[in-house]
Structure formats: structure tokens, C-alpha cells
Amino acid sequence: MTAIKHALQRDIFTPNDERLLGIVNVCKAGKKKKNCFLCATVSTERPVQVKVVKVKKSDKGDFYKRQQTWELRDLTEVDAKDASKENPEFDLHFEKVYRWLASSTAEKNSFISCIWKLNQRYLRKKVEFVNVSSQLLEELPKAEESVPSGESQSVAGGDEDALDDYQELSTREEQDIEGMMEMCEYAISNAEAFAEQLSRELQVLDGANIQSIMASEKQVNILMQLLDEALGEVDTIEGKLSSYEEMLQSVKEQMDQISQSNRLIQISNTNNVKLLDEIQFLVNYMDLSKGHVRALQEGDLTSPKGIEACINASEALLQCMNVALRPGHDKLMAVTQQQLLFAELRDTFARRLTNHLNNVFVHQGHDQSSTLVQHTAEMSLPKHSPLHRDLLRYAKLMEWLKNTHREKYEGLSRTYVDYMSRLYEREIKDFFEVAKIKMAGTTKEAKGKFATLPRKESALKQETESLHGSSGKLTGSTSSLNKLTVQGSNSRRSQSSSLLDMGNMSASDLDVADRTKFDKIFEQVLSELEPLCLAEQDFISKFFKLQQHPTVTPPLAQPETEETDGSMPSRMPPQAEHRHSMSSEKDIVRLMMNKIFQSIETELNSLIALGDKIDSFNSLYMLVKMSHHVWTAENVDPASYLSTTLGNVLVTVKRNFDKCISGQIRQMEEVKISKKSKVGILLFVTAFEEFAELAETIFRNAERRGDLDKAYVKLIRAVFVNVEKVANESQKTPRDVVMMENFHHIFSTLSRLKISCLDAERREAKHKYTDHLQSYVINSLGQPLEKLNHFFEGVEARVAQGVREEEVSYQLAFNKQELRKVIKEYPGKEVKKGLDNLYKKVDKHLCEEESLLQVVWHSMQDEFIRQYKHFEDLIGRCYPGSGITMDFTIQDMLEYFSSIAQSH
């Protein structure tokens, strides 16, 4: 340990002008052992600085480096853990507790003793030592304690020697020793003689010092005499100072009395200023003017000036009631009386305001009936903007009521919703009745029926009421419309509906003008509803102040027993309303809108059902229009009532559209063909063409194009399957002709309409058309030259069996005589006659709508020429040099085909 101590002194502390007094080898308690050294050091310069330094050996070499330093004055406590037993653990309390484990108990005790001595010498016992043996805490000599730390206290004497058993020589000491050793030649070779010489010289110096002290006795006596004279002068000065002190004592007492009086006056002034400040605060913030009191008690709530005065008074009252009183104010009687006055004024004005607005709501709910007939006759909904404009003047008062009287605010909300829901229910029902009459009147039969019937007594109302009753709760389901499904292959409406009295209005009977008129009526209905709902929602948000705070208890979470539209209950049952308490003011607005417009979704579903009943193709118009309005509403506010309601209705429209597509597919599957007449273009192929033309017109630039594309794929797949099914079942018309004509029609339709999602089906239709055309031509052409075909088929069979081509003429059944005999059976006239008969047969197979006769005839001409060339080639190869040729040439064939086509 001594060697390590010397190395640390030399390498670390000497360059920093520090001396190492104590050292201990430690590691952190409770962790992986990484040894280091705690060193107690003092600086060699004044003022003396005492430090505890943590030194660690470098990982990359054998040298040491200073890791952390603490000032000893920052040490508050040394805890040795156990004073009676040997325990190498100890704690040093600096800014935090450092727990150490010494390599041995002896090293720990030595280091703690060193810290204790440094504390006694330099810190005046500031550090507290806990669980330390009393033997380690030895008191320093009294003389040393009396010496100030700032004076010359060389750490070389007394206890310092005990702290440091080694002291390094200074530079000057080294130089003196070297000079003295140079003066003595045997200083190194004979150390004892050198020591005796130094001892003799020291005795000589001691004698000289004693003689010098004895010689200076006279000067000492003179110094003592001067000190006695100085003490006399000091006594004189002390007497004068005592007399001066007695004189000042009386002045001091007088000044203390004056100071006490001034302090009392200052306290009194301070208290008066604070009291005045409190009084001014109460007067400024808790005083309501007489004008405001009069406005709250008697203010006119009908005129703009009166409303403005009431608004200002209510805001002033709220400010007075919400003032933050200082501690103790609530114990003042005047403050208590003023608070009671404010509460009375608040209750009085809240009651007046609630009664007035209740009367306005009730009057508005009963006063609109006179204008309903005029608006419904024009198929427009009454505008409520005048009412909204008048009521918005009370918006600030509603906000005041919301902050002061929650119960009255909620009661007004319920009253408004109650009366406005009745008003809107009447208006919307009348509006939709007119829309249904105009919608059903798109056919001449419907116009004749409804021309003589009163509006509210018509059979249409009975029909719509039955639709209301069957629709049940509005969840977007279309189960109530099942009785409107297609029955029969040629009718798109229910046979049991009372609307059959207006005439048989199948889709084929409705022209484009009727559908356009229906589209305009449906668009007008949506265009009237949209601004109405948006205006009402905007008014509710502004009037009831439901757009400023994030969370409010819903004012409408009250049970409701009222039913709407006869048998249909309210939109949300009371239990559900109570269970789903709203946490957002947007939810409150949507809840109020649901109650006010609870009949809109029902009426829209009823109108959609009627439109679908009149013509199932109307679902295309409704899908496009409804999708556009839903998209518009979601862009304005995705969570609005209008967006939610139209989204629910859009589900119904989409299901009706899907049902329309399914109905058409079902008609395709149920189609029956006549066994006595030729098939021609199938009805469902023509129907698909009409549907595609209509859909392309309606869905141009529509948002729901994807729904139409999916429907196209379903329909065209069904068309393909059922065309093939009919072709297989056809008895009068060949299968190839049915497939060829219908797929040609489908290909022409898809090419003309250019429907991108059906490009693959268009190519497939063309492929099927081409394949069946070729098949029909090949099968038909085998009949006019039947024996010649059989002969050359036999020739090809012999060649395939291995007979050489030039040896085929030696076969008995295929010699030259047999070939000439077969060729003679098909002279030019017979061939022309056979082709003429073939033309007539093809003409009977093909229908006139597609005009494919010339196309088929031209294909037969090409096929006939191909077969002719094939026959000539076989004759040239199998009967070389025989000079056998056909009785007619290719030019003759061209003339035959041309003349036959022209003659017919």
C-alpha cells in the first residue's frame, strides 16, 4: 500500500500542489467489484483545501487517473456501520449517499481516523461520525485547536506526522542537502563521520543562539517599559469612551420612542389602504346598476332594444355572481345580502326568459299550418329562416341560461324539440305525399286515377301508410320491401299491389321522358330536404350553444312515449337514450336532430319503395342522386345528421339496386323459347342492351360507378350462361346460329357503349361469335358436295394409313374411274342448285335483326373456295398426269355465290 501511496503522490497529487494524507482501497457495495482508491488530500497553498478524491487504475495501462472529487466541507456524515464488530463497509454522505466496501477493516479505520482529524483541524467538527469506535476519535491537542486555520500551520509537526509518515523534500531542501554533501568529500562513503560532523556544527550553532539571546536582555527590558506606558494610555482612553457612551444612551432611548410611534402610524396607514382596497373591490365587482336590475325584472323580451338590455344585464349579473371573493369576504353580511339579491334576480330572469321562449316555441308550432297547403302544392318545404333569425337574437341569453340554470335550459331544449318535431312531421308528410302523387303520375294511367281523388283521401296514401307500417324501425333494412319483388318474367312490379289499378306499368312501357321526370322529382325532394336539415342543425348549434365546450350532459336524455307515423315508435328507445349518454355536444345536436326529423328516414324509404315499385330501373336514378347527396353531406360534416340519415337511406337504395339486378338475372334464368319459331335475338340480350344504355346515361360522372361495374359483370355473366343454355335447348334453330347471332349482338353493344370494365367480356363475345360462325359455315357446307367430301376423306385416310400419294389411284375404291364418276355427279348446275338451296336454308335459320345473312354467305363462299382448292391439291398430288379436273372453276363459284345473293 505504501508503494501505491507514493506512486499516487508522485503522479497525481504533486502536479496539483496537493499532499496525500490518507488512502483506502474500496469498491462499491452490492455491485460487481471494480477496485478504486479513496484519498484524503490537502492543498499546499493557502487557504488550505481538504478533499476526498476517487482514483481508479486505467484499463489500458498501469497508470492511475483521478475519477471524481468531493470537497470535505460537503461531507455531512460518516457511517461506519458497526462500532463493535469488524465490518469493512462504510458510507459517506455527500450530495447523496455513497456506499463503499474496504479491502480490510484496518484500512477503513485508518481512513476514517484521518477524516476525523482533518475535520477537527480544518472544519471545526462539522462532520458527524456515526457507528465509529471512540478509540478512533482521539481529540487533537488543545494548542493545535487554538491555532487558526488561516495562520501558518505546517502539516509537518505534531499530529500531522501521525497522519503522514512520509514527506517529500522540497526543491530548496534538495539543493541545500546537495550543497552540504558536496562540501564534505566523505558524505557518502562514511555516513557516520558525516553525521558526527553535522552534530558538532549543530552544537556550535545552538551555543551561538543562546549567547545572542542573553545579549538582547537590555532591549527586552526597554520593550517591557514601553508596553507599560501604552497600557496607561489605553486606560485613559477607555474612561473617556465610557462618558461618551452614557451621553448617547439617553439619546438612544428617545430615538427608540420616536421609532415606535412612527411604526404604529405606518401600520395604521397600511391597514387603512388595505381596507379601502377591499371596499373598492366589493363595490366594483359586486354592485349591479339599477338599470340592469330593472332590465332583469321588467325588461322587454320582444323588442331588439329590450333584448340587448337584457343581454347586457344578464352578462353583468353573471360576472357579479362569478367574482372570485377573497378570504373572509363570505363572512361579511353585506356580501351575503348581495349574493342573495343576485340569486333572486337570476331566478326571476330565468323564469321570465323560459316562459317567453316557451310561448314562442308553442306559437311557432301551431302557426305554420296555414302555409302548408301552398308549399306542398308547389312541392317545396316551408322555410324557417325567419323563425331562426328571430330566435338567434336570444342566443346569448340561452348561453347565459345554460351556464346559470341547467334545468331550465334543458327544459327549453325539450320544448323546442317537441313542438318543432310535430311541425316538421306535418310539413314533411304533406311534402312527401305530393312527391308520391307526382311520382306515380308519371304514367298516363296514374294521372287519370289521381285527377279525381282528394290528396289526403287517395289510394296512394293508403299504399304509403301500408309501407310505413311495414317498414318498422329504420335500420336501413329492406326486408319490408320483399313483397315488391319481381313476380313473372315480363313484369317488374308486384301483382298484389294496389298500384296495379293505375295500369300495367312495366319497365318497357315507361319511356325516357317518364324516367327523366321521376329523376327530377327525386332530385327535387333531396334538394329540398338538404338545406332544411343543414339550416336547422346550424340553428340548433348556434341557438343552444352546442359548439364551444367538449363535454356536456345531454339535455334530451328523457323518456319519450310519443310514437310517430302511427305504428312506428321513436327512433331511439328511452333505455337506449339513457344508456348511451352523450359525451360530445355534436352528439347532442345529432340527438336533437333525430327527434325533430324522426319522420324523414321513414318517408324517404317509403318514397324509394314506391319508385322501385313503379319501375325497378328507377333504383339507378335514386342510387346516383342519393350517392351524390351523401358525398356532398359528408364533405360538409361527416358526423352530421343529414350525412348519417342519407347514408342509412343509401343502404336501402343500394339494396333495391341489387334486387333489380337480381330480378333481371332471375328473368334470364326463367326465359322460355318457342319450339315452333326460330329463336333470333333473345329478349334478355335486348334487355341488357337497354339497361346498359340507360345506366351509361345515368351513371355518367357518378360517384358510385363501382357499383354499376359490379352489376355489369354479374349481368353479362348471366347473359353468357343463359344464351348458351337457350342455344342448347333450341330445337328449331341450330345451336351455332343462336350463339352466333346473340354473341354478335352482345359484341356490337359492348363495342358501341365502350364499357371499360367489360373489355374482357367484349373480347370473349367476339371470340364466341367468330367460333360459332365458323362452325356453322363448316357444318352447312358439307351438304352440297357430300359424296365428293366422303371420297376425298377416304383418300386422306389411305394416305394417313401409309399409302403413298401417287399409289392411291391404284386402290380399287379410289381409282381414276371412281373419281371421274363422283365428279360427274356435281356439274356446275347441280352445284349452283345445291348452293341456292343452302342459301334458302341459311335464310330460314337467321333472324333479320342482326343482318348476318350476307356475312354468313360470304364466309361460306370463302370456306367453299378453300375446300375447292384443297380438292384440286389432292387431285394434283394423288392423281398426277390424269388430267382430271372439277366441272366448275373458282370463277364459276364466285359467279354462283354472287348471283344467288343478288337473286334473293
PDB file of N, CA and C in Angstrom, residues 636-711:
ATOM      1  N   VAL A 636     -69.286  18.292 -46.120  1.00  0.00           N
ATOM      2  CA  VAL A 636     -69.620  19.402 -45.223  1.00  0.00           C
ATOM      3  C   VAL A 636     -69.349  19.005 -43.773  1.00  0.00           C
ATOM      4  N   ASP A 637     -69.917  17.874 -43.338  1.00  0.00           N
ATOM      5  CA  ASP A 637     -69.724  17.390 -41.959  1.00  0.00           C
ATOM      6  C   ASP A 637     -70.006  15.889 -41.943  1.00  0.00           C
ATOM      7  N   PRO A 638     -68.980  15.056 -41.854  1.00  0.00           N
ATOM      8  CA  PRO A 638     -69.205  13.598 -41.908  1.00  0.00           C
ATOM      9  C   PRO A 638     -70.080  13.078 -40.768  1.00  0.00           C
ATOM     10  N   ALA A 639     -70.107  13.796 -39.630  1.00  0.00           N
ATOM     11  CA  ALA A 639     -70.867  13.310 -38.482  1.00  0.00           C
ATOM     12  C   ALA A 639     -72.229  13.989 -38.352  1.00  0.00           C
ATOM     13  N   SER A 640     -72.644  14.752 -39.362  1.00  0.00           N
ATOM     14  CA  SER A 640     -73.906  15.480 -39.262  1.00  0.00           C
ATOM     15  C   SER A 640     -75.094  14.522 -39.365  1.00  0.00           C
ATOM     16  N   TYR A 641     -76.251  15.029 -38.927  1.00  0.00           N
ATOM     17  CA  TYR A 641     -77.476  14.229 -39.004  1.00  0.00           C
ATOM     18  C   TYR A 641     -77.812  13.917 -40.458  1.00  0.00           C
ATOM     19  N   LEU A 642     -77.668  14.918 -41.336  1.00  0.00           N
ATOM     20  CA  LEU A 642     -78.010  14.712 -42.753  1.00  0.00           C
ATOM     21  C   LEU A 642     -77.141  13.618 -43.360  1.00  0.00           C
ATOM     22  N   SER A 643     -75.839  13.667 -43.069  1.00  0.00           N
ATOM     23  CA  SER A 643     -74.930  12.657 -43.617  1.00  0.00           C
ATOM     24  C   SER A 643     -75.295  11.262 -43.124  1.00  0.00           C
ATOM     25  N   THR A 644     -75.612  11.153 -41.831  1.00  0.00           N
ATOM     26  CA  THR A 644     -75.959   9.843 -41.265  1.00  0.00           C
ATOM     27  C   THR A 644     -77.267   9.314 -41.844  1.00  0.00           C
ATOM     28  N   THR A 645     -78.279  10.179 -41.916  1.00  0.00           N
ATOM     29  CA  THR A 645     -79.594   9.748 -42.407  1.00  0.00           C
ATOM     30  C   THR A 645     -79.531   9.348 -43.875  1.00  0.00           C
ATOM     31  N   LEU A 646     -78.921  10.210 -44.690  1.00  0.00           N
ATOM     32  CA  LEU A 646     -78.826   9.877 -46.113  1.00  0.00           C
ATOM     33  C   LEU A 646     -77.986   8.624 -46.322  1.00  0.00           C
ATOM     34  N   GLY A 647     -76.976   8.426 -45.450  1.00  0.00           N
ATOM     35  CA  GLY A 647     -76.182   7.194 -45.553  1.00  0.00           C
ATOM     36  C   GLY A 647     -77.023   5.961 -45.274  1.00  0.00           C
ATOM     37  N   ASN A 648     -77.925   6.046 -44.274  1.00  0.00           N
ATOM     38  CA  ASN A 648     -78.814   4.907 -43.984  1.00  0.00           C
ATOM     39  C   ASN A 648     -79.759   4.639 -45.154  1.00  0.00           C
ATOM     40  N   VAL A 649     -80.298   5.718 -45.732  1.00  0.00           N
ATOM     41  CA  VAL A 649     -81.231   5.553 -46.860  1.00  0.00           C
ATOM     42  C   VAL A 649     -80.483   5.026 -48.080  1.00  0.00           C
ATOM     43  N   LEU A 650     -79.226   5.444 -48.238  1.00  0.00           N
ATOM     44  CA  LEU A 650     -78.433   4.957 -49.367  1.00  0.00           C
ATOM     45  C   LEU A 650     -78.270   3.439 -49.304  1.00  0.00           C
ATOM     46  N   VAL A 651     -78.196   2.895 -48.096  1.00  0.00           N
ATOM     47  CA  VAL A 651     -78.117   1.434 -47.959  1.00  0.00           C
ATOM     48  C   VAL A 651     -79.356   0.786 -48.559  1.00  0.00           C
ATOM     49  N   THR A 652     -80.535   1.372 -48.274  1.00  0.00           N
ATOM     50  CA  THR A 652     -81.786   0.842 -48.830  1.00  0.00           C
ATOM     51  C   THR A 652     -81.782   0.941 -50.349  1.00  0.00           C
ATOM     52  N   VAL A 653     -81.358   2.098 -50.876  1.00  0.00           N
ATOM     53  CA  VAL A 653     -81.325   2.286 -52.329  1.00  0.00           C
ATOM     54  C   VAL A 653     -80.384   1.274 -52.969  1.00  0.00           C
ATOM     55  N   LYS A 654     -79.230   1.058 -52.341  1.00  0.00           N
ATOM     56  CA  LYS A 654     -78.270   0.103 -52.893  1.00  0.00           C
ATOM     57  C   LYS A 654     -78.861  -1.313 -52.900  1.00  0.00           C
ATOM     58  N   ARG A 655     -79.603  -1.659 -51.868  1.00  0.00           N
ATOM     59  CA  ARG A 655     -80.208  -2.995 -51.833  1.00  0.00           C
ATOM     60  C   ARG A 655     -81.294  -3.124 -52.888  1.00  0.00           C
ATOM     61  N   ASN A 656     -82.049  -2.049 -53.103  1.00  0.00           N
ATOM     62  CA  ASN A 656     -83.052  -2.084 -54.186  1.00  0.00           C
ATOM     63  C   ASN A 656     -82.368  -2.243 -55.544  1.00  0.00           C
ATOM     64  N   PHE A 657     -81.238  -1.555 -55.701  1.00  0.00           N
ATOM     65  CA  PHE A 657     -80.484  -1.681 -56.955  1.00  0.00           C
ATOM     66  C   PHE A 657     -79.999  -3.120 -57.141  1.00  0.00           C
ATOM     67  N   ASP A 658     -79.458  -3.701 -56.061  1.00  0.00           N
ATOM     68  CA  ASP A 658     -79.011  -5.095 -56.142  1.00  0.00           C
ATOM     69  C   ASP A 658     -80.185  -6.024 -56.429  1.00  0.00           C
ATOM     70  N   LYS A 659     -81.358  -5.703 -55.855  1.00  0.00           N
ATOM     71  CA  LYS A 659     -82.532  -6.522 -56.090  1.00  0.00           C
ATOM     72  C   LYS A 659     -83.003  -6.403 -57.546  1.00  0.00           C
ATOM     73  N   CYS A 660     -82.858  -5.194 -58.115  1.00  0.00           N
ATOM     74  CA  CYS A 660     -83.198  -5.006 -59.534  1.00  0.00           C
ATOM     75  C   CYS A 660     -82.308  -5.876 -60.417  1.00  0.00           C
ATOM     76  N   ILE A 661     -81.007  -5.897 -60.101  1.00  0.00           N
ATOM     77  CA  ILE A 661     -80.072  -6.718 -60.880  1.00  0.00           C
ATOM     78  C   ILE A 661     -80.416  -8.196 -60.711  1.00  0.00           C
ATOM     79  N   SER A 662     -80.704  -8.601 -59.472  1.00  0.00           N
ATOM     80  CA  SER A 662     -81.055  -9.998 -59.238  1.00  0.00           C
ATOM     81  C   SER A 662     -82.337 -10.381 -59.966  1.00  0.00           C
ATOM     82  N   GLY A 663     -83.301  -9.431 -60.028  1.00  0.00           N
ATOM     83  CA  GLY A 663     -84.545  -9.700 -60.755  1.00  0.00           C
ATOM     84  C   GLY A 663     -84.303  -9.928 -62.236  1.00  0.00           C
ATOM     85  N   GLN A 664     -83.428  -9.125 -62.830  1.00  0.00           N
ATOM     86  CA  GLN A 664     -83.119  -9.318 -64.247  1.00  0.00           C
ATOM     87  C   GLN A 664     -82.432 -10.668 -64.484  1.00  0.00           C
ATOM     88  N   ILE A 665     -81.524 -11.032 -63.561  1.00  0.00           N
ATOM     89  CA  ILE A 665     -80.861 -12.329 -63.719  1.00  0.00           C
ATOM     90  C   ILE A 665     -81.880 -13.457 -63.587  1.00  0.00           C
ATOM     91  N   ARG A 666     -82.809 -13.308 -62.645  1.00  0.00           N
ATOM     92  CA  ARG A 666     -83.828 -14.329 -62.480  1.00  0.00           C
ATOM     93  C   ARG A 666     -84.714 -14.443 -63.724  1.00  0.00           C
ATOM     94  N   GLN A 667     -85.038 -13.308 -64.357  1.00  0.00           N
ATOM     95  CA  GLN A 667     -85.816 -13.349 -65.605  1.00  0.00           C
ATOM     96  C   GLN A 667     -85.057 -14.082 -66.704  1.00  0.00           C
ATOM     97  N   MET A 668     -83.742 -13.879 -66.751  1.00  0.00           N
ATOM     98  CA  MET A 668     -82.946 -14.598 -67.758  1.00  0.00           C
ATOM     99  C   MET A 668     -83.043 -16.108 -67.527  1.00  0.00           C
ATOM    100  N   GLU A 669     -82.947 -16.489 -66.259  1.00  0.00           N
ATOM    101  CA  GLU A 669     -82.963 -17.919 -65.957  1.00  0.00           C
ATOM    102  C   GLU A 669     -84.331 -18.545 -66.223  1.00  0.00           C
ATOM    103  N   GLU A 670     -85.408 -17.742 -66.133  1.00  0.00           N
ATOM    104  CA  GLU A 670     -86.754 -18.271 -66.304  1.00  0.00           C
ATOM    105  C   GLU A 670     -87.274 -18.155 -67.738  1.00  0.00           C
ATOM    106  N   VAL A 671     -86.479 -17.632 -68.661  1.00  0.00           N
ATOM    107  CA  VAL A 671     -86.961 -17.410 -70.024  1.00  0.00           C
ATOM    108  C   VAL A 671     -87.258 -18.752 -70.716  1.00  0.00           C
ATOM    109  N   LYS A 672     -88.336 -18.804 -71.480  1.00  0.00           N
ATOM    110  CA  LYS A 672     -88.726 -19.981 -72.253  1.00  0.00           C
ATOM    111  C   LYS A 672     -88.807 -19.604 -73.726  1.00  0.00           C
ATOM    112  N   ILE A 673     -88.400 -20.525 -74.614  1.00  0.00           N
ATOM    113  CA  ILE A 673     -88.408 -20.240 -76.056  1.00  0.00           C
ATOM    114  C   ILE A 673     -89.456 -21.119 -76.733  1.00  0.00           C
ATOM    115  N   SER A 674     -89.916 -20.610 -77.848  1.00  0.00           N
ATOM    116  CA  SER A 674     -90.929 -21.340 -78.620  1.00  0.00           C
ATOM    117  C   SER A 674     -90.265 -22.469 -79.418  1.00  0.00           C
ATOM    118  N   LYS A 675     -90.927 -23.613 -79.436  1.00  0.00           N
ATOM    119  CA  LYS A 675     -90.386 -24.747 -80.189  1.00  0.00           C
ATOM    120  C   LYS A 675     -90.734 -24.681 -81.672  1.00  0.00           C
ATOM    121  N   LYS A 676     -91.640 -23.764 -82.064  1.00  0.00           N
ATOM    122  CA  LYS A 676     -92.118 -23.717 -83.443  1.00  0.00           C
ATOM    123  C   LYS A 676     -91.514 -22.564 -84.237  1.00  0.00           C
ATOM    124  N   SER A 677     -90.948 -21.603 -83.615  1.00  0.00           N
ATOM    125  CA  SER A 677     -90.389 -20.443 -84.333  1.00  0.00           C
ATOM    126  C   SER A 677     -88.903 -20.350 -84.047  1.00  0.00           C
ATOM    127  N   LYS A 678     -88.219 -19.666 -84.947  1.00  0.00           N
ATOM    128  CA  LYS A 678     -86.779 -19.514 -84.749  1.00  0.00           C
ATOM    129  C   LYS A 678     -86.509 -18.556 -83.589  1.00  0.00           C
ATOM    130  N   VAL A 679     -85.327 -18.741 -82.990  1.00  0.00           N
ATOM    131  CA  VAL A 679     -85.027 -18.037 -81.743  1.00  0.00           C
ATOM    132  C   VAL A 679     -84.707 -16.566 -81.972  1.00  0.00           C
ATOM    133  N   GLY A 680     -83.742 -16.275 -82.822  1.00  0.00           N
ATOM    134  CA  GLY A 680     -83.331 -14.892 -83.071  1.00  0.00           C
ATOM    135  C   GLY A 680     -82.602 -14.300 -81.867  1.00  0.00           C
ATOM    136  N   ILE A 681     -82.702 -12.963 -81.728  1.00  0.00           N
ATOM    137  CA  ILE A 681     -82.057 -12.274 -80.604  1.00  0.00           C
ATOM    138  C   ILE A 681     -82.947 -12.453 -79.378  1.00  0.00           C
ATOM    139  N   LEU A 682     -82.365 -13.001 -78.303  1.00  0.00           N
ATOM    140  CA  LEU A 682     -83.122 -13.279 -77.096  1.00  0.00           C
ATOM    141  C   LEU A 682     -83.563 -11.986 -76.408  1.00  0.00           C
ATOM    142  N   LEU A 683     -84.695 -12.071 -75.718  1.00  0.00           N
ATOM    143  CA  LEU A 683     -85.249 -10.884 -75.062  1.00  0.00           C
ATOM    144  C   LEU A 683     -84.307 -10.339 -73.993  1.00  0.00           C
ATOM    145  N   PHE A 684     -83.677 -11.219 -73.224  1.00  0.00           N
ATOM    146  CA  PHE A 684     -82.825 -10.692 -72.159  1.00  0.00           C
ATOM    147  C   PHE A 684     -81.544 -10.091 -72.709  1.00  0.00           C
ATOM    148  N   VAL A 685     -81.121 -10.476 -73.924  1.00  0.00           N
ATOM    149  CA  VAL A 685     -79.976  -9.808 -74.550  1.00  0.00           C
ATOM    150  C   VAL A 685     -80.352  -8.382 -74.925  1.00  0.00           C
ATOM    151  N   THR A 686     -81.538  -8.229 -75.490  1.00  0.00           N
ATOM    152  CA  THR A 686     -82.030  -6.882 -75.799  1.00  0.00           C
ATOM    153  C   THR A 686     -82.236  -6.078 -74.514  1.00  0.00           C
ATOM    154  N   ALA A 687     -82.751  -6.742 -73.479  1.00  0.00           N
ATOM    155  CA  ALA A 687     -82.968  -6.046 -72.207  1.00  0.00           C
ATOM    156  C   ALA A 687     -81.641  -5.582 -71.608  1.00  0.00           C
ATOM    157  N   PHE A 688     -80.597  -6.382 -71.721  1.00  0.00           N
ATOM    158  CA  PHE A 688     -79.289  -5.954 -71.227  1.00  0.00           C
ATOM    159  C   PHE A 688     -78.796  -4.734 -71.994  1.00  0.00           C
ATOM    160  N   GLU A 689     -79.034  -4.724 -73.306  1.00  0.00           N
ATOM    161  CA  GLU A 689     -78.633  -3.559 -74.099  1.00  0.00           C
ATOM    162  C   GLU A 689     -79.363  -2.306 -73.612  1.00  0.00           C
ATOM    163  N   GLU A 690     -80.678  -2.407 -73.380  1.00  0.00           N
ATOM    164  CA  GLU A 690     -81.434  -1.261 -72.896  1.00  0.00           C
ATOM    165  C   GLU A 690     -80.929  -0.822 -71.517  1.00  0.00           C
ATOM    166  N   PHE A 691     -80.672  -1.810 -70.640  1.00  0.00           N
ATOM    167  CA  PHE A 691     -80.171  -1.489 -69.303  1.00  0.00           C
ATOM    168  C   PHE A 691     -78.826  -0.775 -69.388  1.00  0.00           C
ATOM    169  N   ALA A 692     -77.923  -1.279 -70.212  1.00  0.00           N
ATOM    170  CA  ALA A 692     -76.593  -0.677 -70.318  1.00  0.00           C
ATOM    171  C   ALA A 692     -76.680   0.734 -70.874  1.00  0.00           C
ATOM    172  N   GLU A 693     -77.522   0.946 -71.908  1.00  0.00           N
ATOM    173  CA  GLU A 693     -77.667   2.295 -72.460  1.00  0.00           C
ATOM    174  C   GLU A 693     -78.218   3.251 -71.415  1.00  0.00           C
ATOM    175  N   LEU A 694     -79.240   2.797 -70.679  1.00  0.00           N
ATOM    176  CA  LEU A 694     -79.827   3.648 -69.644  1.00  0.00           C
ATOM    177  C   LEU A 694     -78.819   3.906 -68.522  1.00  0.00           C
ATOM    178  N   ALA A 695     -78.123   2.878 -68.088  1.00  0.00           N
ATOM    179  CA  ALA A 695     -77.181   3.023 -66.976  1.00  0.00           C
ATOM    180  C   ALA A 695     -76.017   3.938 -67.347  1.00  0.00           C
ATOM    181  N   GLU A 696     -75.528   3.815 -68.581  1.00  0.00           N
ATOM    182  CA  GLU A 696     -74.428   4.679 -69.002  1.00  0.00           C
ATOM    183  C   GLU A 696     -74.857   6.138 -69.022  1.00  0.00           C
ATOM    184  N   THR A 697     -76.103   6.384 -69.378  1.00  0.00           N
ATOM    185  CA  THR A 697     -76.614   7.760 -69.363  1.00  0.00           C
ATOM    186  C   THR A 697     -76.744   8.278 -67.932  1.00  0.00           C
ATOM    187  N   ILE A 698     -77.253   7.421 -67.048  1.00  0.00           N
ATOM    188  CA  ILE A 698     -77.495   7.858 -65.674  1.00  0.00           C
ATOM    189  C   ILE A 698     -76.189   7.988 -64.894  1.00  0.00           C
ATOM    190  N   PHE A 699     -75.268   7.050 -65.051  1.00  0.00           N
ATOM    191  CA  PHE A 699     -74.066   7.000 -64.221  1.00  0.00           C
ATOM    192  C   PHE A 699     -72.899   7.787 -64.811  1.00  0.00           C
ATOM    193  N   ARG A 700     -73.176   8.612 -65.806  1.00  0.00           N
ATOM    194  CA  ARG A 700     -72.089   9.410 -66.357  1.00  0.00           C
ATOM    195  C   ARG A 700     -71.559  10.359 -65.283  1.00  0.00           C
ATOM    196  N   ASN A 701     -70.258  10.269 -64.970  1.00  0.00           N
ATOM    197  CA  ASN A 701     -69.590  11.098 -63.947  1.00  0.00           C
ATOM    198  C   ASN A 701     -70.179  10.891 -62.546  1.00  0.00           C
ATOM    199  N   ALA A 702     -70.757   9.720 -62.261  1.00  0.00           N
ATOM    200  CA  ALA A 702     -71.347   9.451 -60.948  1.00  0.00           C
ATOM    201  C   ALA A 702     -70.278   8.939 -59.985  1.00  0.00           C
ATOM    202  N   GLU A 703     -70.541   9.154 -58.644  1.00  0.00           N
ATOM    203  CA  GLU A 703     -69.588   8.716 -57.619  1.00  0.00           C
ATOM    204  C   GLU A 703     -69.630   7.205 -57.400  1.00  0.00           C
ATOM    205  N   ARG A 704     -70.769   6.560 -57.709  1.00  0.00           N
ATOM    206  CA  ARG A 704     -70.944   5.125 -57.430  1.00  0.00           C
ATOM    207  C   ARG A 704     -70.734   4.279 -58.675  1.00  0.00           C
ATOM    208  N   ARG A 705     -69.807   4.639 -59.516  1.00  0.00           N
ATOM    209  CA  ARG A 705     -69.553   3.900 -60.740  1.00  0.00           C
ATOM    210  C   ARG A 705     -69.146   2.462 -60.425  1.00  0.00           C
ATOM    211  N   GLY A 706     -68.468   2.261 -59.310  1.00  0.00           N
ATOM    212  CA  GLY A 706     -68.025   0.913 -58.967  1.00  0.00           C
ATOM    213  C   GLY A 706     -69.182  -0.051 -58.775  1.00  0.00           C
ATOM    214  N   ASP A 707     -70.319   0.422 -58.202  1.00  0.00           N
ATOM    215  CA  ASP A 707     -71.485  -0.451 -58.039  1.00  0.00           C
ATOM    216  C   ASP A 707     -72.040  -0.890 -59.383  1.00  0.00           C
ATOM    217  N   LEU A 708     -72.065   0.047 -60.344  1.00  0.00           N
ATOM    218  CA  LEU A 708     -72.574  -0.293 -61.672  1.00  0.00           C
ATOM    219  C   LEU A 708     -71.657  -1.301 -62.365  1.00  0.00           C
ATOM    220  N   ASP A 709     -70.354  -1.122 -62.212  1.00  0.00           N
ATOM    221  CA  ASP A 709     -69.423  -2.051 -62.851  1.00  0.00           C
ATOM    222  C   ASP A 709     -69.609  -3.472 -62.304  1.00  0.00           C
ATOM    223  N   LYS A 710     -69.815  -3.575 -60.977  1.00  0.00           N
ATOM    224  CA  LYS A 710     -70.063  -4.901 -60.413  1.00  0.00           C
ATOM    225  C   LYS A 710     -71.362  -5.505 -60.960  1.00  0.00           C
ATOM    226  N   ALA A 711     -72.382  -4.651 -61.110  1.00  0.00           N
ATOM    227  CA  ALA A 711     -73.660  -5.137 -61.652  1.00  0.00           C
ATOM    228  C   ALA A 711     -73.491  -5.577 -63.106  1.00  0.00           C
TER     229      ALA A 711
END
